[in-house]
Amino acid sequence: MAEHREFFYRRLHSFLGVVPIGIFLVQHLTVNHFAVYGEESFNKAAGFMGGLPFVLLLEIFVIYLPILFHAILGVYIVFTARNNTGRYGFFRNWMYILQRITGIVTLIFIAWHVFETRVQIGLGNAEANYSLMEGILTNPIMFWFYLIGVVSTVFHFANGLWSFLVTWGLTQSPRSQRISTYFCLVVFFVVSYLGVRTLIQFAYGV
Ligand code: HEM
């Protein structure tokens, strides 16, 4: 019985990493990228997202609760993980370790990012607009913190996508897993570009 429950929780953890958390991550970085087309474009895009009906309910059920579940079980997995050196080749073994390290870095980054943006907006101390992010990212320490945080989160998602496809039986043969490695690499570079390009816009205005 306990084994069935663990199996179910691990499957749920895997599923939530892509739907909805991964989808939200890509959507969030795409909307933020509007900053590159100017302050007005960003404010319009952010205003549209913030003005969606039932936005708080959407945030709670589509973003916060899934991330909370994924993060709590994720931390448990990281600290109870078995050594797997014999199970994978050199490359996959490194990806396995990096998945765990980036999980923890991502957790610290998301907690801080939500605190200084969504929580402050909710408390009435800030407004969700271009100036808020410009104010944060013109500080070089915060720029580097965000740069590491965004790249770590995107790596965690892209590398997680690879293991998600294995977990759900979608890539079983060595050939399909090789193709999926290249696909996830492209996802990593494209989504990282979206995120990092936006950070540079806020920090340097270029
Ligand atoms: C934007 C945030 C996040 C996204 C998009 C995300 C996405 C994913 C995906 C897609 C997977 C692969 C699932 C699978 O192997 O089937 C995964 C695995 C994992 N995630 Fe996350 N994750 C996020 C945040 C976190 C956080 C905050 C932690 C906390 C430590 C975490 C810890 C883990 C761990 C340990 C695994 C490996 C699970 C395993 O090998 O069984 N993740 N994540």
Short mmCIF file of N, CA, C and O in Angstrom, two decimals, residues 106-171:
data_model
loop_
_atom_site.label_atom_id
_atom_site.label_comp_id
_atom_site.label_asym_id
_atom_site.label_seq_id
_atom_site.Cartn_x
_atom_site.Cartn_y
_atom_site.Cartn_z
N THR A 106 16.87 26.68 -7.50
CA THR A 106 15.60 27.20 -8.01
C THR A 106 14.64 27.52 -6.85
O THR A 106 13.96 28.54 -6.87
N LEU A 107 14.63 26.66 -5.84
CA LEU A 107 13.75 26.88 -4.69
C LEU A 107 14.09 28.20 -4.00
O LEU A 107 13.21 29.02 -3.70
N ILE A 108 15.40 28.44 -3.75
CA ILE A 108 15.83 29.67 -3.09
C ILE A 108 15.46 30.88 -3.96
O ILE A 108 14.91 31.87 -3.48
N PHE A 109 15.75 30.76 -5.26
CA PHE A 109 15.48 31.87 -6.18
C PHE A 109 13.97 32.19 -6.23
O PHE A 109 13.57 33.35 -6.10
N ILE A 110 13.13 31.16 -6.41
CA ILE A 110 11.69 31.41 -6.55
C ILE A 110 11.13 32.02 -5.25
O ILE A 110 10.33 32.95 -5.28
N ALA A 111 11.59 31.50 -4.10
CA ALA A 111 11.07 32.02 -2.83
C ALA A 111 11.37 33.52 -2.72
O ALA A 111 10.49 34.32 -2.39
N TRP A 112 12.61 33.91 -3.05
CA TRP A 112 12.98 35.33 -2.97
C TRP A 112 12.24 36.16 -4.01
O TRP A 112 11.72 37.24 -3.72
N HIS A 113 12.17 35.66 -5.23
CA HIS A 113 11.53 36.37 -6.34
C HIS A 113 10.04 36.63 -6.03
O HIS A 113 9.54 37.74 -6.22
N VAL A 114 9.34 35.61 -5.52
CA VAL A 114 7.91 35.77 -5.21
C VAL A 114 7.76 36.76 -4.06
O VAL A 114 6.88 37.62 -4.07
N PHE A 115 8.68 36.68 -3.07
CA PHE A 115 8.60 37.59 -1.93
C PHE A 115 8.76 39.05 -2.36
O PHE A 115 8.01 39.92 -1.96
N GLU A 116 9.75 39.30 -3.23
CA GLU A 116 9.99 40.72 -3.55
C GLU A 116 9.10 41.26 -4.67
O GLU A 116 9.08 42.46 -4.91
N THR A 117 8.35 40.39 -5.33
CA THR A 117 7.43 40.88 -6.36
C THR A 117 5.97 40.66 -5.91
O THR A 117 5.35 41.56 -5.39
N ARG A 118 5.48 39.43 -6.04
CA ARG A 118 4.05 39.17 -5.78
C ARG A 118 3.61 39.53 -4.38
O ARG A 118 2.54 40.13 -4.18
N VAL A 119 4.42 39.18 -3.37
CA VAL A 119 4.04 39.46 -1.98
C VAL A 119 4.01 40.97 -1.74
O VAL A 119 3.06 41.52 -1.17
N GLN A 120 5.03 41.70 -2.24
CA GLN A 120 5.08 43.16 -2.05
C GLN A 120 3.93 43.85 -2.78
O GLN A 120 3.36 44.81 -2.28
N ILE A 121 3.58 43.32 -3.97
CA ILE A 121 2.45 43.89 -4.72
C ILE A 121 1.17 43.65 -3.92
O ILE A 121 0.36 44.55 -3.73
N GLY A 122 1.01 42.43 -3.40
CA GLY A 122 -0.17 42.07 -2.60
C GLY A 122 -0.30 42.94 -1.36
O GLY A 122 -1.40 43.30 -0.95
N LEU A 123 0.83 43.32 -0.75
CA LEU A 123 0.81 44.15 0.46
C LEU A 123 0.63 45.63 0.14
O LEU A 123 0.55 46.47 1.03
N GLY A 124 0.63 45.95 -1.15
CA GLY A 124 0.46 47.35 -1.56
C GLY A 124 1.75 48.15 -1.51
O GLY A 124 1.75 49.37 -1.60
N ASN A 125 2.90 47.46 -1.37
CA ASN A 125 4.20 48.16 -1.30
C ASN A 125 4.83 48.37 -2.67
O ASN A 125 5.86 49.03 -2.79
N ALA A 126 4.28 47.72 -3.71
CA ALA A 126 4.88 47.83 -5.05
C ALA A 126 3.79 47.65 -6.10
O ALA A 126 2.70 47.16 -5.80
N GLU A 127 4.11 48.06 -7.32
CA GLU A 127 3.18 47.87 -8.44
C GLU A 127 3.81 46.95 -9.47
O GLU A 127 5.03 47.03 -9.68
N ALA A 128 2.97 46.12 -10.11
CA ALA A 128 3.51 45.17 -11.10
C ALA A 128 3.78 45.89 -12.40
O ALA A 128 2.94 45.90 -13.30
N ASN A 129 4.92 46.54 -12.51
CA ASN A 129 5.24 47.22 -13.77
C ASN A 129 6.75 47.19 -14.05
O ASN A 129 7.53 46.64 -13.28
N TYR A 130 7.11 47.79 -15.16
CA TYR A 130 8.50 47.80 -15.65
C TYR A 130 9.45 48.37 -14.57
O TYR A 130 10.52 47.80 -14.33
N SER A 131 9.03 49.47 -13.92
CA SER A 131 9.92 50.13 -12.95
C SER A 131 10.29 49.21 -11.80
O SER A 131 11.41 49.30 -11.27
N LEU A 132 9.36 48.34 -11.40
CA LEU A 132 9.65 47.43 -10.29
C LEU A 132 10.86 46.56 -10.64
O LEU A 132 11.82 46.47 -9.86
N MET A 133 10.84 45.94 -11.83
CA MET A 133 11.93 45.04 -12.21
C MET A 133 13.21 45.81 -12.53
O MET A 133 14.32 45.35 -12.25
N GLU A 134 13.04 47.01 -13.11
CA GLU A 134 14.20 47.84 -13.40
C GLU A 134 14.91 48.20 -12.09
O GLU A 134 16.14 48.11 -11.98
N GLY A 135 14.13 48.58 -11.08
CA GLY A 135 14.68 48.94 -9.76
C GLY A 135 15.46 47.78 -9.16
O GLY A 135 16.53 47.98 -8.57
N ILE A 136 14.94 46.57 -9.30
CA ILE A 136 15.61 45.39 -8.72
C ILE A 136 16.89 45.08 -9.52
O ILE A 136 17.97 44.88 -8.96
N LEU A 137 16.77 45.07 -10.85
CA LEU A 137 17.85 44.52 -11.68
C LEU A 137 18.98 45.49 -12.00
O LEU A 137 20.04 45.06 -12.49
N THR A 138 18.81 46.76 -11.69
CA THR A 138 19.93 47.69 -11.90
C THR A 138 20.96 47.54 -10.78
O THR A 138 22.07 48.06 -10.89
N ASN A 139 20.60 46.83 -9.72
CA ASN A 139 21.58 46.48 -8.69
C ASN A 139 22.38 45.26 -9.20
O ASN A 139 21.80 44.20 -9.44
N PRO A 140 23.72 45.41 -9.39
CA PRO A 140 24.50 44.33 -10.00
C PRO A 140 24.42 43.00 -9.23
O PRO A 140 24.42 41.93 -9.85
N ILE A 141 24.34 43.08 -7.91
CA ILE A 141 24.26 41.82 -7.13
C ILE A 141 22.96 41.10 -7.48
O ILE A 141 22.95 39.88 -7.71
N MET A 142 21.85 41.87 -7.55
CA MET A 142 20.57 41.25 -7.87
C MET A 142 20.54 40.76 -9.31
O MET A 142 19.94 39.73 -9.61
N PHE A 143 21.23 41.49 -10.20
CA PHE A 143 21.28 41.05 -11.59
C PHE A 143 21.90 39.65 -11.68
O PHE A 143 21.35 38.75 -12.31
N TRP A 144 23.02 39.46 -10.98
CA TRP A 144 23.69 38.15 -11.02
C TRP A 144 22.88 37.08 -10.30
O TRP A 144 22.84 35.93 -10.72
N PHE A 145 22.23 37.48 -9.22
CA PHE A 145 21.37 36.54 -8.50
C PHE A 145 20.24 36.06 -9.44
O PHE A 145 19.96 34.86 -9.53
N TYR A 146 19.63 37.00 -10.16
CA TYR A 146 18.55 36.63 -11.09
C TYR A 146 19.09 35.82 -12.27
O TYR A 146 18.44 34.88 -12.73
N LEU A 147 20.27 36.20 -12.74
CA LEU A 147 20.85 35.47 -13.88
C LEU A 147 21.06 33.99 -13.51
O LEU A 147 20.63 33.08 -14.23
N ILE A 148 21.68 33.76 -12.35
CA ILE A 148 21.92 32.38 -11.89
C ILE A 148 20.57 31.67 -11.64
O ILE A 148 20.37 30.53 -12.04
N GLY A 149 19.64 32.42 -11.01
CA GLY A 149 18.33 31.83 -10.69
C GLY A 149 17.57 31.42 -11.94
O GLY A 149 17.01 30.33 -12.00
N VAL A 150 17.54 32.30 -12.95
CA VAL A 150 16.77 32.01 -14.16
C VAL A 150 17.40 30.85 -14.93
O VAL A 150 16.70 29.91 -15.33
N VAL A 151 18.74 30.89 -15.09
CA VAL A 151 19.40 29.82 -15.86
C VAL A 151 19.24 28.47 -15.12
O VAL A 151 18.98 27.43 -15.73
N SER A 152 19.34 28.51 -13.78
CA SER A 152 19.18 27.29 -13.00
C SER A 152 17.76 26.73 -13.17
O SER A 152 17.57 25.52 -13.37
N THR A 153 16.76 27.61 -13.10
CA THR A 153 15.37 27.17 -13.23
C THR A 153 15.12 26.57 -14.60
O THR A 153 14.48 25.51 -14.73
N VAL A 154 15.64 27.23 -15.65
CA VAL A 154 15.41 26.74 -17.01
C VAL A 154 16.14 25.41 -17.23
O VAL A 154 15.59 24.48 -17.83
N PHE A 155 17.36 25.30 -16.67
CA PHE A 155 18.08 24.02 -16.78
C PHE A 155 17.27 22.91 -16.12
O PHE A 155 17.08 21.82 -16.68
N HIS A 156 16.78 23.21 -14.91
CA HIS A 156 16.01 22.22 -14.15
C HIS A 156 14.78 21.77 -14.95
O HIS A 156 14.45 20.59 -14.98
N PHE A 157 14.14 22.73 -15.61
CA PHE A 157 12.96 22.39 -16.42
C PHE A 157 13.35 21.56 -17.65
O PHE A 157 12.76 20.51 -17.92
N ALA A 158 14.36 22.02 -18.38
CA ALA A 158 14.71 21.34 -19.64
C ALA A 158 15.26 19.93 -19.37
O ALA A 158 14.89 18.96 -20.04
N ASN A 159 16.13 19.81 -18.36
CA ASN A 159 16.67 18.50 -18.02
C ASN A 159 15.57 17.61 -17.43
O ASN A 159 15.52 16.40 -17.67
N GLY A 160 14.64 18.26 -16.67
CA GLY A 160 13.51 17.52 -16.11
C GLY A 160 12.59 17.00 -17.20
O GLY A 160 12.01 15.93 -17.07
N LEU A 161 12.48 17.77 -18.28
CA LEU A 161 11.64 17.35 -19.40
C LEU A 161 12.17 16.03 -19.98
O LEU A 161 11.40 15.14 -20.35
N TRP A 162 13.50 15.92 -20.02
CA TRP A 162 14.12 14.69 -20.53
C TRP A 162 13.71 13.50 -19.67
O TRP A 162 13.25 12.48 -20.17
N SER A 163 13.83 13.67 -18.33
CA SER A 163 13.49 12.51 -17.48
C SER A 163 11.98 12.30 -17.40
O SER A 163 11.52 11.17 -17.23
N PHE A 164 11.21 13.37 -17.57
CA PHE A 164 9.74 13.24 -17.63
C PHE A 164 9.35 12.31 -18.77
O PHE A 164 8.51 11.42 -18.61
N LEU A 165 9.99 12.51 -19.94
CA LEU A 165 9.66 11.68 -21.11
C LEU A 165 10.01 10.21 -20.88
O LEU A 165 9.33 9.31 -21.37
N VAL A 166 11.08 9.99 -20.09
CA VAL A 166 11.44 8.60 -19.75
C VAL A 166 10.44 8.04 -18.73
O VAL A 166 9.89 6.95 -18.90
N THR A 167 10.19 8.85 -17.68
CA THR A 167 9.27 8.42 -16.61
C THR A 167 7.93 7.97 -17.16
O THR A 167 7.36 6.98 -16.71
N TRP A 168 7.40 8.71 -18.14
CA TRP A 168 6.07 8.40 -18.68
C TRP A 168 6.13 7.46 -19.88
O TRP A 168 5.13 7.29 -20.60
N GLY A 169 7.28 6.87 -20.12
CA GLY A 169 7.39 5.83 -21.15
C GLY A 169 7.36 6.36 -22.58
O GLY A 169 7.17 5.59 -23.51
N LEU A 170 7.56 7.66 -22.76
CA LEU A 170 7.46 8.24 -24.10
C LEU A 170 8.78 8.09 -24.88
O LEU A 170 8.79 8.08 -26.11
N THR A 171 9.90 8.01 -24.15
CA THR A 171 11.19 7.78 -24.82
C THR A 171 11.81 6.55 -24.16
O THR A 171 12.34 6.65 -23.06
#
